[in-house]
PDB file of C-alpha atoms in Angstrom:
ATOM      1  CA  MET A   3      72.878 110.930  81.221  1.00 56.00           C
ATOM      2  CA  TRP A   4      74.722 111.556  77.948  1.00 61.00           C
ATOM      3  CA  ASP A   5      75.422 107.838  77.452  1.00 71.00           C
ATOM      4  CA  THR A   6      72.504 106.514  75.389  1.00 77.00           C
ATOM      5  CA  ASN A   7      73.589 102.948  76.156  1.00 79.00           C
ATOM      6  CA  TYR A   8      72.004 103.449  79.579  1.00 81.00           C
ATOM      7  CA  TYR A   9      69.615 106.408  79.460  1.00 85.00           C
ATOM      8  CA  GLN A  10      67.286 108.106  77.036  1.00 89.00           C
ATOM      9  CA  VAL A  11      66.662 111.784  77.764  1.00 90.00           C
ATOM     10  CA  THR A  12      63.655 113.292  75.998  1.00 91.00           C
ATOM     11  CA  HIS A  13      63.510 117.077  76.005  1.00 92.00           C
ATOM     12  CA  SER A  14      60.084 118.441  76.851  1.00 92.00           C
ATOM     13  CA  ARG A  15      60.294 122.150  77.622  1.00 92.00           C
ATOM     14  CA  THR A  16      62.851 124.940  77.950  1.00 94.00           C
ATOM     15  CA  THR A  17      62.395 128.414  79.389  1.00 93.00           C
ATOM     16  CA  ALA A  18      64.763 131.150  80.512  1.00 93.00           C
ATOM     17  CA  GLN A  19      64.916 129.608  84.001  1.00 94.00           C
ATOM     18  CA  SER A  20      64.428 125.873  83.507  1.00 94.00           C
ATOM     19  CA  ILE A  21      64.951 122.809  81.331  1.00 94.00           C
ATOM     20  CA  HIS A  22      62.379 120.025  81.704  1.00 95.00           C
ATOM     21  CA  CYS A  23      62.846 116.518  80.323  1.00 94.00           C
ATOM     22  CA  MET A  24      61.852 112.879  80.723  1.00 93.00           C
ATOM     23  CA  ILE A  25      64.465 110.251  81.625  1.00 92.00           C
ATOM     24  CA  ASN A  26      64.175 106.520  80.951  1.00 90.00           C
ATOM     25  CA  ASN A  27      66.848 103.887  81.334  1.00 87.00           C
ATOM     26  CA  THR A  28      67.300 101.002  78.903  1.00 85.00           C
ATOM     27  CA  THR A  29      66.350  98.335  81.446  1.00 85.00           C
ATOM     28  CA  GLY A  30      62.950  99.888  82.131  1.00 84.00           C
ATOM     29  CA  THR A  31      63.591 100.313  85.864  1.00 83.00           C
ATOM     30  CA  VAL A  32      63.816 104.120  85.763  1.00 86.00           C
ATOM     31  CA  SER A  33      61.194 106.446  84.313  1.00 90.00           C
ATOM     32  CA  CYS A  34      60.998 109.934  85.721  1.00 91.00           C
ATOM     33  CA  PHE A  35      60.878 113.655  85.000  1.00 93.00           C
ATOM     34  CA  SER A  36      63.763 116.020  85.721  1.00 93.00           C
ATOM     35  CA  THR A  37      63.698 119.813  85.816  1.00 95.00           C
ATOM     36  CA  ILE A  38      66.990 121.713  86.032  1.00 93.00           C
ATOM     37  CA  ILE A  39      66.718 125.215  87.462  1.00 93.00           C
ATOM     38  CA  TYR A  40      68.802 128.337  86.978  1.00 92.00           C
ATOM     39  CA  ALA A  41      66.627 131.078  88.434  1.00 93.00           C
ATOM     40  CA  PHE A  42      66.767 134.827  87.905  1.00 92.00           C
ATOM     41  CA  ASN A  43      68.311 137.053  90.563  1.00 88.00           C
ATOM     42  CA  THR A  44      65.223 139.080  91.554  1.00 89.00           C
ATOM     43  CA  ASN A  45      61.998 138.094  93.298  1.00 89.00           C
ATOM     44  CA  GLU A  46      59.863 139.674  90.592  1.00 90.00           C
ATOM     45  CA  LYS A  47      61.475 137.733  87.748  1.00 91.00           C
ATOM     46  CA  ARG A  48      61.449 134.500  89.748  1.00 93.00           C
ATOM     47  CA  LYS A  49      57.654 134.648  89.941  1.00 93.00           C
ATOM     48  CA  GLU A  50      57.666 133.356  86.345  1.00 94.00           C
ATOM     49  CA  LEU A  51      59.608 130.294  87.517  1.00 95.00           C
ATOM     50  CA  TRP A  52      57.048 129.373  90.192  1.00 95.00           C
ATOM     51  CA  THR A  53      54.293 129.661  87.554  1.00 95.00           C
ATOM     52  CA  GLU A  54      56.302 127.487  85.147  1.00 95.00           C
ATOM     53  CA  LEU A  55      56.765 124.765  87.779  1.00 95.00           C
ATOM     54  CA  ALA A  56      53.038 124.778  88.510  1.00 95.00           C
ATOM     55  CA  GLN A  57      52.308 124.330  84.788  1.00 95.00           C
ATOM     56  CA  ILE A  58      54.873 121.513  84.511  1.00 95.00           C
ATOM     57  CA  GLU A  59      53.379 119.751  87.537  1.00 94.00           C
ATOM     58  CA  GLN A  60      50.041 119.447  85.729  1.00 93.00           C
ATOM     59  CA  GLY A  61      51.639 117.029  83.239  1.00 93.00           C
ATOM     60  CA  VAL A  62      53.697 115.014  85.737  1.00 92.00           C
ATOM     61  CA  ASP A  63      52.429 111.474  86.260  1.00 91.00           C
ATOM     62  CA  ARG A  64      55.582 109.799  87.634  1.00 91.00           C
ATOM     63  CA  PRO A  65      58.567 110.570  89.877  1.00 92.00           C
ATOM     64  CA  TRP A  66      59.854 114.110  89.404  1.00 93.00           C
ATOM     65  CA  ILE A  67      63.077 115.722  90.605  1.00 92.00           C
ATOM     66  CA  ILE A  68      63.733 119.479  90.534  1.00 94.00           C
ATOM     67  CA  ALA A  69      67.282 120.609  91.140  1.00 91.00           C
ATOM     68  CA  ARG A  70      70.037 123.204  91.005  1.00 88.00           C
ATOM     69  CA  ASP A  71      70.255 126.965  91.456  1.00 90.00           C
ATOM     70  CA  PHE A  72      67.044 128.560  92.731  1.00 92.00           C
ATOM     71  CA  ASN A  73      68.907 131.807  93.511  1.00 89.00           C
ATOM     72  CA  VAL A  74      66.835 132.279  96.647  1.00 91.00           C
ATOM     73  CA  VAL A  75      67.102 131.030 100.214  1.00 90.00           C
ATOM     74  CA  LEU A  76      64.354 129.116 101.994  1.00 89.00           C
ATOM     75  CA  TYR A  77      65.057 129.542 105.719  1.00 88.00           C
ATOM     76  CA  PRO A  78      66.526 132.357 107.884  1.00 88.00           C
ATOM     77  CA  ASN A  79      69.764 130.416 108.488  1.00 86.00           C
ATOM     78  CA  ASP A  80      70.304 129.847 104.749  1.00 85.00           C
ATOM     79  CA  ARG A  81      72.477 132.969 104.522  1.00 86.00           C
ATOM     80  CA  LEU A  82      75.642 133.530 106.478  1.00 83.00           C
ATOM     81  CA  TYR A  83      76.642 137.205 106.768  1.00 81.00           C
ATOM     82  CA  GLY A  84      75.131 139.783 104.436  1.00 78.00           C
ATOM     83  CA  ALA A  85      71.584 141.087 104.793  1.00 82.00           C
ATOM     84  CA  PRO A  86      69.222 139.121 107.107  1.00 86.00           C
ATOM     85  CA  VAL A  87      66.724 136.826 105.385  1.00 86.00           C
ATOM     86  CA  SER A  88      63.226 138.358 105.274  1.00 87.00           C
ATOM     87  CA  SER A  89      59.867 136.596 104.951  1.00 85.00           C
ATOM     88  CA  ALA A  90      59.138 138.574 101.763  1.00 86.00           C
ATOM     89  CA  GLU A  91      62.247 137.032 100.233  1.00 88.00           C
ATOM     90  CA  THR A  92      61.205 133.429 100.914  1.00 88.00           C
ATOM     91  CA  GLN A  93      57.388 133.433 100.781  1.00 91.00           C
ATOM     92  CA  ASP A  94      56.996 132.753  97.029  1.00 93.00           C
ATOM     93  CA  PHE A  95      59.495 129.858  97.142  1.00 93.00           C
ATOM     94  CA  THR A  96      57.806 128.393 100.234  1.00 92.00           C
ATOM     95  CA  LYS A  97      54.336 128.656  98.674  1.00 93.00           C
ATOM     96  CA  CYS A  98      55.492 126.938  95.488  1.00 94.00           C
ATOM     97  CA  LEU A  99      56.938 123.989  97.408  1.00 92.00           C
ATOM     98  CA  HIS A 100      53.764 123.704  99.478  1.00 91.00           C
ATOM     99  CA  ASP A 101      51.386 123.917  96.512  1.00 92.00           C
ATOM    100  CA  LEU A 102      53.334 121.329  94.477  1.00 92.00           C
ATOM    101  CA  HIS A 103      53.910 119.010  97.480  1.00 90.00           C
ATOM    102  CA  LEU A 104      57.674 119.021  96.958  1.00 91.00           C
ATOM    103  CA  ASN A 105      60.090 117.701  99.574  1.00 88.00           C
ATOM    104  CA  GLU A 106      63.798 118.433  99.821  1.00 87.00           C
ATOM    105  CA  LEU A 107      65.968 115.366  99.383  1.00 85.00           C
ATOM    106  CA  PRO A 108      68.239 114.310 102.242  1.00 78.00           C
ATOM    107  CA  TRP A 109      71.748 115.694 101.855  1.00 75.00           C
ATOM    108  CA  LYS A 110      75.309 115.519 103.178  1.00 71.00           C
ATOM    109  CA  GLY A 111      78.265 117.870 103.119  1.00 68.00           C
ATOM    110  CA  ASP A 112      78.513 121.652 103.445  1.00 71.00           C
ATOM    111  CA  TYR A 113      75.306 123.446 104.329  1.00 79.00           C
ATOM    112  CA  TYR A 114      76.141 126.521 102.282  1.00 81.00           C
ATOM    113  CA  THR A 115      76.425 125.877  98.539  1.00 81.00           C
ATOM    114  CA  TRP A 116      77.372 129.342  97.250  1.00 80.00           C
ATOM    115  CA  SER A 117      79.970 131.903  98.244  1.00 79.00           C
ATOM    116  CA  ASN A 118      80.864 135.304  96.835  1.00 75.00           C
ATOM    117  CA  LYS A 119      84.570 134.490  97.514  1.00 71.00           C
ATOM    118  CA  GLN A 120      85.057 137.764  99.397  1.00 74.00           C
ATOM    119  CA  MET A 121      87.030 138.221 102.593  1.00 71.00           C
ATOM    120  CA  GLY A 122      86.202 139.713 105.981  1.00 69.00           C
ATOM    121  CA  THR A 123      82.945 141.609 106.380  1.00 71.00           C
ATOM    122  CA  ASN A 124      82.216 141.396 102.636  1.00 77.00           C
ATOM    123  CA  LYS A 125      81.959 137.612 102.682  1.00 80.00           C
ATOM    124  CA  ILE A 126      78.530 136.033 102.045  1.00 83.00           C
ATOM    125  CA  CYS A 127      77.636 132.333 102.043  1.00 84.00           C
ATOM    126  CA  SER A 128      74.181 131.082 101.021  1.00 87.00           C
ATOM    127  CA  ARG A 129      72.265 127.873 100.515  1.00 88.00           C
ATOM    128  CA  ILE A 130      70.592 128.484  97.151  1.00 88.00           C
ATOM    129  CA  ASP A 131      71.283 125.146  95.404  1.00 88.00           C
ATOM    130  CA  ARG A 132      68.836 122.402  96.306  1.00 89.00           C
ATOM    131  CA  MET A 133      67.105 119.217  95.123  1.00 89.00           C
ATOM    132  CA  PHE A 134      63.417 118.478  95.573  1.00 91.00           C
ATOM    133  CA  GLY A 135      61.266 115.481  94.785  1.00 90.00           C
ATOM    134  CA  ASN A 136      57.528 115.030  94.382  1.00 89.00           C
ATOM    135  CA  PRO A 137      55.685 112.355  96.421  1.00 88.00           C
ATOM    136  CA  ASP A 138      56.242 109.710  93.717  1.00 87.00           C
ATOM    137  CA  TRP A 139      59.992 110.389  93.758  1.00 87.00           C
ATOM    138  CA  MET A 140      60.135 110.139  97.553  1.00 83.00           C
ATOM    139  CA  MET A 141      58.223 106.840  97.412  1.00 81.00           C
ATOM    140  CA  HIS A 142      60.545 105.321  94.780  1.00 79.00           C
ATOM    141  CA  TRP A 143      63.902 106.817  95.765  1.00 75.00           C
ATOM    142  CA  GLY A 144      63.452 108.309  99.209  1.00 62.00           C
ATOM    143  CA  HIS A 145      66.793 106.778 100.261  1.00 58.00           C
ATOM    144  CA  VAL A 146      68.741 108.788  97.663  1.00 58.00           C
ATOM    145  CA  VAL A 147      71.217 111.216  99.192  1.00 55.00           C
ATOM    146  CA  THR A 148      71.964 114.586  97.635  1.00 54.00           C
ATOM    147  CA  GLN A 149      75.685 115.230  98.070  1.00 52.00           C
ATOM    148  CA  TYR A 150      76.740 118.868  98.287  1.00 46.00           C
ATOM    149  CA  GLU A 151      80.478 119.164  97.723  1.00 45.00           C
ATOM    150  CA  VAL A 152      82.706 121.823  99.298  1.00 40.00           C
ATOM    151  CA  PRO A 153      82.362 125.055  97.247  1.00 41.00           C
ATOM    152  CA  TYR A 154      86.042 125.802  96.651  1.00 40.00           C
ATOM    153  CA  ILE A 155      86.338 125.091  92.915  1.00 36.00           C
ATOM    154  CA  SER A 156      83.642 127.479  91.738  1.00 45.00           C
ATOM    155  CA  ASP A 157      81.064 129.821  93.224  1.00 56.00           C
ATOM    156  CA  HIS A 158      78.439 127.040  93.234  1.00 59.00           C
ATOM    157  CA  SER A 159      78.699 123.574  94.738  1.00 58.00           C
ATOM    158  CA  PRO A 160      78.040 120.654  92.370  1.00 59.00           C
ATOM    159  CA  LEU A 161      75.043 118.488  93.253  1.00 61.00           C
ATOM    160  CA  LEU A 162      75.643 114.756  93.043  1.00 59.00           C
ATOM    161  CA  ILE A 163      73.117 111.954  93.548  1.00 59.00           C
ATOM    162  CA  LYS A 164      74.325 108.970  95.561  1.00 55.00           C
ATOM    163  CA  THR A 165      72.352 105.778  96.191  1.00 48.00           C
ATOM    164  CA  GLU A 166      73.027 102.991  98.688  1.00 46.00           C
ATOM    165  CA  ASP A 167      74.231 100.541  96.019  1.00 44.00           C
ATOM    166  CA  ASN A 168      75.853 102.984  93.595  1.00 45.00           C
ATOM    167  CA  GLN A 169      77.912 106.158  93.947  1.00 40.00           C
ATOM    168  CA  TRP A 170      78.877 108.666  91.293  1.00 38.00           C
ATOM    169  CA  THR A 171      82.431 109.845  91.807  1.00 38.00           C
ATOM    170  CA  VAL A 172      84.724 112.210  89.934  1.00 37.00           C
ATOM    171  CA  LYS A 173      88.168 110.769  89.244  1.00 42.00           C
ATOM    172  CA  THR A 174      91.255 112.307  87.735  1.00 39.00           C
ATOM    173  CA  LEU A 175      91.831 110.489  84.457  1.00 46.00           C
ATOM    174  CA  PHE A 176      95.576 110.981  84.631  1.00 54.00           C
ATOM    175  CA  ARG A 177      98.104 113.456  85.898  1.00 63.00           C
ATOM    176  CA  PHE A 178      99.666 115.402  83.082  1.00 66.00           C
ATOM    177  CA  PHE A 179     103.262 116.560  83.495  1.00 66.00           C
ATOM    178  CA  ASN A 180     104.155 119.561  81.383  1.00 67.00           C
ATOM    179  CA  ILE A 181     107.585 118.133  80.609  1.00 68.00           C
ATOM    180  CA  TRP A 182     105.924 115.453  78.442  1.00 71.00           C
ATOM    181  CA  ALA A 183     105.014 118.106  75.867  1.00 73.00           C
ATOM    182  CA  ASP A 184     108.711 118.777  75.212  1.00 73.00           C
ATOM    183  CA  HIS A 185     109.392 115.194  74.163  1.00 74.00           C
ATOM    184  CA  SER A 186     110.018 114.722  70.453  1.00 77.00           C
ATOM    185  CA  LYS A 187     107.409 111.949  70.158  1.00 82.00           C
ATOM    186  CA  PHE A 188     104.693 113.562  72.278  1.00 82.00           C
ATOM    187  CA  MET A 189     102.669 115.231  69.489  1.00 86.00           C
ATOM    188  CA  GLU A 190     103.059 112.181  67.277  1.00 86.00           C
ATOM    189  CA  LYS A 191     101.569 109.892  69.941  1.00 84.00           C
ATOM    190  CA  VAL A 192      98.716 112.292  70.789  1.00 86.00           C
ATOM    191  CA  THR A 193      97.858 112.857  67.114  1.00 89.00           C
ATOM    192  CA  GLU A 194      97.822 109.133  66.410  1.00 88.00           C
ATOM    193  CA  VAL A 195      95.274 108.484  69.157  1.00 85.00           C
ATOM    194  CA  TRP A 196      93.161 111.592  68.490  1.00 87.00           C
ATOM    195  CA  HIS A 197      92.600 110.732  64.835  1.00 88.00           C
ATOM    196  CA  LYS A 198      91.018 107.394  65.760  1.00 87.00           C
ATOM    197  CA  GLN A 199      87.274 106.785  65.999  1.00 86.00           C
ATOM    198  CA  LEU A 200      86.919 104.557  69.069  1.00 83.00           C
ATOM    199  CA  GLU A 201      83.225 105.130  69.887  1.00 81.00           C
ATOM    200  CA  PRO A 202      80.255 106.188  67.728  1.00 80.00           C
ATOM    201  CA  ARG A 203      79.086 109.011  70.033  1.00 77.00           C
ATOM    202  CA  LYS A 204      81.130 112.184  70.412  1.00 79.00           C
ATOM    203  CA  MET A 205      81.371 112.340  74.201  1.00 73.00           C
ATOM    204  CA  SER A 206      82.064 108.651  74.703  1.00 74.00           C
ATOM    205  CA  ASN A 207      84.612 108.858  71.871  1.00 80.00           C
ATOM    206  CA  ILE A 208      86.486 111.592  73.762  1.00 83.00           C
ATOM    207  CA  TRP A 209      86.572 109.485  76.936  1.00 77.00           C
ATOM    208  CA  ALA A 210      87.780 106.469  74.974  1.00 81.00           C
ATOM    209  CA  LYS A 211      90.587 108.543  73.422  1.00 85.00           C
ATOM    210  CA  LEU A 212      91.647 109.845  76.820  1.00 82.00           C
ATOM    211  CA  ARG A 213      91.716 106.318  78.236  1.00 81.00           C
ATOM    212  CA  ALA A 214      93.842 105.129  75.307  1.00 84.00           C
ATOM    213  CA  LEU A 215      96.137 108.149  75.630  1.00 82.00           C
ATOM    214  CA  LYS A 216      96.566 107.518  79.343  1.00 82.00           C
ATOM    215  CA  LYS A 217      98.187 104.135  78.697  1.00 81.00           C
ATOM    216  CA  ILE A 218     100.545 105.552  76.059  1.00 82.00           C
ATOM    217  CA  LEU A 219     101.635 108.511  78.205  1.00 79.00           C
ATOM    218  CA  LYS A 220     102.203 106.257  81.222  1.00 79.00           C
ATOM    219  CA  ILE A 221     104.616 104.187  79.111  1.00 82.00           C
ATOM    220  CA  LEU A 222     106.298 107.367  77.840  1.00 77.00           C
ATOM    221  CA  ASN A 223     106.675 108.638  81.397  1.00 74.00           C
ATOM    222  CA  LYS A 224     108.090 105.317  82.609  1.00 76.00           C
ATOM    223  CA  ASP A 225     110.612 105.049  79.758  1.00 74.00           C
ATOM    224  CA  GLU A 226     111.693 108.677  79.515  1.00 71.00           C
ATOM    225  CA  PHE A 227     110.928 110.631  82.697  1.00 68.00           C
ATOM    226  CA  GLN A 228     110.530 108.348  85.717  1.00 68.00           C
ATOM    227  CA  ASN A 229     113.031 108.224  88.622  1.00 67.00           C
ATOM    228  CA  SER A 230     114.712 111.505  87.696  1.00 66.00           C
ATOM    229  CA  SER A 231     116.604 111.678  91.017  1.00 70.00           C
ATOM    230  CA  THR A 232     118.106 108.232  90.462  1.00 76.00           C
ATOM    231  CA  ARG A 233     119.071 109.116  86.901  1.00 74.00           C
ATOM    232  CA  ILE A 234     120.748 112.342  88.064  1.00 76.00           C
ATOM    233  CA  THR A 235     122.817 110.322  90.547  1.00 80.00           C
ATOM    234  CA  GLU A 236     123.769 107.801  87.861  1.00 79.00           C
ATOM    235  CA  ALA A 237     124.761 110.581  85.414  1.00 77.00           C
ATOM    236  CA  ARG A 238     126.894 112.302  88.062  1.00 81.00           C
ATOM    237  CA  LEU A 239     128.626 109.020  88.895  1.00 83.00           C
ATOM    238  CA  GLU A 240     129.328 108.445  85.207  1.00 82.00           C
ATOM    239  CA  LEU A 241     130.701 111.985  84.918  1.00 81.00           C
ATOM    240  CA  ILE A 242     133.066 111.464  87.864  1.00 83.00           C
ATOM    241  CA  GLN A 243     134.321 108.165  86.467  1.00 83.00           C
ATOM    242  CA  THR A 244     134.814 109.661  82.995  1.00 81.00           C
ATOM    243  CA  GLN A 245     136.720 112.672  84.373  1.00 79.00           C
ATOM    244  CA  GLU A 246     138.996 110.394  86.377  1.00 80.00           C
ATOM    245  CA  LYS A 247     139.815 108.484  83.190  1.00 79.00           C
ATOM    246  CA  ILE A 248     140.457 111.769  81.354  1.00 77.00           C
ATOM    247  CA  ASN A 249     142.944 112.779  84.060  1.00 77.00           C
ATOM    248  CA  GLN A 250     144.786 109.501  83.552  1.00 79.00           C
ATOM    249  CA  GLN A 251     144.713 109.461  79.738  1.00 79.00           C
ATOM    250  CA  TYR A 252     142.888 111.951  77.524  1.00 76.00           C
ATOM    251  CA  THR A 253     140.979 110.735  74.429  1.00 81.00           C
ATOM    252  CA  ASP A 254     138.349 112.273  72.210  1.00 80.00           C
ATOM    253  CA  GLU A 255     136.010 109.413  73.080  1.00 82.00           C
ATOM    254  CA  LEU A 256     136.265 110.203  76.795  1.00 79.00           C
ATOM    255  CA  LEU A 257     135.672 113.902  76.091  1.00 79.00           C
ATOM    256  CA  SER A 258     132.511 112.961  74.176  1.00 82.00           C
ATOM    257  CA  LYS A 259     131.348 110.797  77.106  1.00 81.00           C
ATOM    258  CA  GLU A 260     131.990 113.680  79.504  1.00 82.00           C
ATOM    259  CA  ARG A 261     129.844 116.034  77.416  1.00 83.00           C
ATOM    260  CA  GLN A 262     127.075 113.435  77.209  1.00 83.00           C
ATOM    261  CA  ALA A 263     127.145 112.955  80.983  1.00 81.00           C
ATOM    262  CA  LEU A 264     126.879 116.715  81.528  1.00 82.00           C
ATOM    263  CA  MET A 265     123.951 116.878  79.097  1.00 81.00           C
ATOM    264  CA  ASN A 266     122.230 113.991  80.925  1.00 76.00           C
ATOM    265  CA  ILE A 267     122.652 115.744  84.280  1.00 77.00           C
ATOM    266  CA  GLU A 268     121.174 118.958  82.868  1.00 78.00           C
ATOM    267  CA  LYS A 269     118.309 117.073  81.236  1.00 72.00           C
ATOM    268  CA  TRP A 270     117.280 115.179  84.378  1.00 68.00           C
ATOM    269  CA  LYS A 271     117.665 118.238  86.583  1.00 74.00           C
ATOM    270  CA  LEU A 272     115.218 120.079  84.303  1.00 73.00           C
ATOM    271  CA  VAL A 273     112.814 117.117  84.387  1.00 69.00           C
ATOM    272  CA  GLU A 274     112.969 116.937  88.180  1.00 71.00           C
ATOM    273  CA  GLU A 275     112.610 120.699  88.576  1.00 71.00           C
ATOM    274  CA  SER A 276     109.607 120.819  86.234  1.00 64.00           C
ATOM    275  CA  ALA A 277     107.868 117.967  88.055  1.00 62.00           C
ATOM    276  CA  LEU A 278     108.528 119.450  91.501  1.00 63.00           C
ATOM    277  CA  ARG A 279     107.351 122.903  90.382  1.00 66.00           C
ATOM    278  CA  GLN A 280     104.113 121.464  88.980  1.00 56.00           C
ATOM    279  CA  LYS A 281     103.471 119.352  92.094  1.00 60.00           C
ATOM    280  CA  SER A 282     104.129 122.394  94.257  1.00 62.00           C
ATOM    281  CA  ARG A 283     101.595 124.464  92.326  1.00 56.00           C
ATOM    282  CA  ALA A 284      99.040 121.650  92.524  1.00 52.00           C
ATOM    283  CA  LYS A 285      99.559 121.402  96.273  1.00 53.00           C
ATOM    284  CA  TRP A 286      99.166 125.167  96.651  1.00 51.00           C
ATOM    285  CA  ILE A 287      95.928 125.125  94.644  1.00 50.00           C
ATOM    286  CA  LYS A 288      94.603 122.359  96.885  1.00 53.00           C
ATOM    287  CA  LEU A 289      95.827 123.633 100.249  1.00 52.00           C
ATOM    288  CA  GLY A 290      97.216 127.130  99.863  1.00 51.00           C
ATOM    289  CA  ASP A 291      93.906 129.017  99.779  1.00 51.00           C
ATOM    290  CA  SER A 292      92.717 127.343 102.978  1.00 51.00           C
ATOM    291  CA  ASN A 293      93.469 128.845 106.357  1.00 50.00           C
ATOM    292  CA  ASN A 294      95.395 125.781 107.534  1.00 53.00           C
ATOM    293  CA  LYS A 295      98.867 124.802 108.785  1.00 55.00           C
ATOM    294  CA  TYR A 296     100.233 124.542 105.261  1.00 49.00           C
ATOM    295  CA  PHE A 297      99.059 128.079 104.425  1.00 54.00           C
ATOM    296  CA  SER A 298     100.543 129.495 107.644  1.00 58.00           C
ATOM    297  CA  ALA A 299     103.858 127.718 107.091  1.00 59.00           C
ATOM    298  CA  MET A 300     104.137 129.008 103.527  1.00 57.00           C
ATOM    299  CA  ILE A 301     103.355 132.595 104.539  1.00 60.00           C
ATOM    300  CA  LYS A 302     105.912 132.379 107.347  1.00 62.00           C
ATOM    301  CA  GLU A 303     108.545 131.063 104.925  1.00 62.00           C
ATOM    302  CA  ARG A 304     107.867 133.842 102.403  1.00 63.00           C
ATOM    303  CA  THR A 305     108.028 136.479 105.147  1.00 65.00           C
ATOM    304  CA  ASN A 306     111.405 135.164 106.321  1.00 64.00           C
ATOM    305  CA  LYS A 307     112.753 135.271 102.760  1.00 57.00           C
ATOM    306  CA  LYS A 308     111.686 138.909 102.379  1.00 58.00           C
ATOM    307  CA  MET A 309     113.385 139.829 105.671  1.00 58.00           C
ATOM    308  CA  MET A 310     116.611 138.157 104.509  1.00 53.00           C
ATOM    309  CA  LEU A 311     116.557 140.150 101.282  1.00 50.00           C
TER     310      LEU A 311
END
């Protein structure tokens, strides 16, 4: 929504628990209200939120979507572990939805959107992040799917809207290898791009810079760091050939070539080691915290190493 080439977001009202705004696209095909929720933790303080939504509804004359963290469950099965869900806990939320004629949007993915990240009997999972639409929204965009992603990255799952003809996805712009930062031309190349004004708006300008930097760093990686294993093999072969020549007839030039070959081997071994270490950490972040085969294999390997020591 930050890109004003496509959408105009008009702020209407902000409270401690909500931000309400109007959204229009430039083609005139979308005109709706959106209310983003971040509710208080207690029932008593959340009563203000239900009153706020009722006041907002009085001025709504088009599709309206209400989304995010309501900090309260709606049904008994919305909490896994922890204290059982009581009717007193859900009655105000239920009444608000009924009075305002709000319907939950269809969804896919994990049912539980929040976790306290604890282990064993202390673990609690809840469904407290939701999206609702008023009757006008359901009439216009009833086919929209609310995608709840797996809640591993943070304590809350991100809510994404996906339509039949368009899907919002999150892509990695580029993979950054730490070894690049040690190159003599790295800061020069980054500084050159970052001082440019590629787009008039701040956020789009940042994305444009990152896209431009991606191309430059890919070239740097290809020219200076790619195929480290092959380059190690080539440097070792050159070292062997140079040492054989030194054994036959010593010269200062051959000694210089031997030193250069040794330096090349050391350089490419460091590059390869750095890349493998970073990939290993990335793999552990992705798979290591899950109770899967990779996790079990790694724990078994570490246990064996400790026993050997």
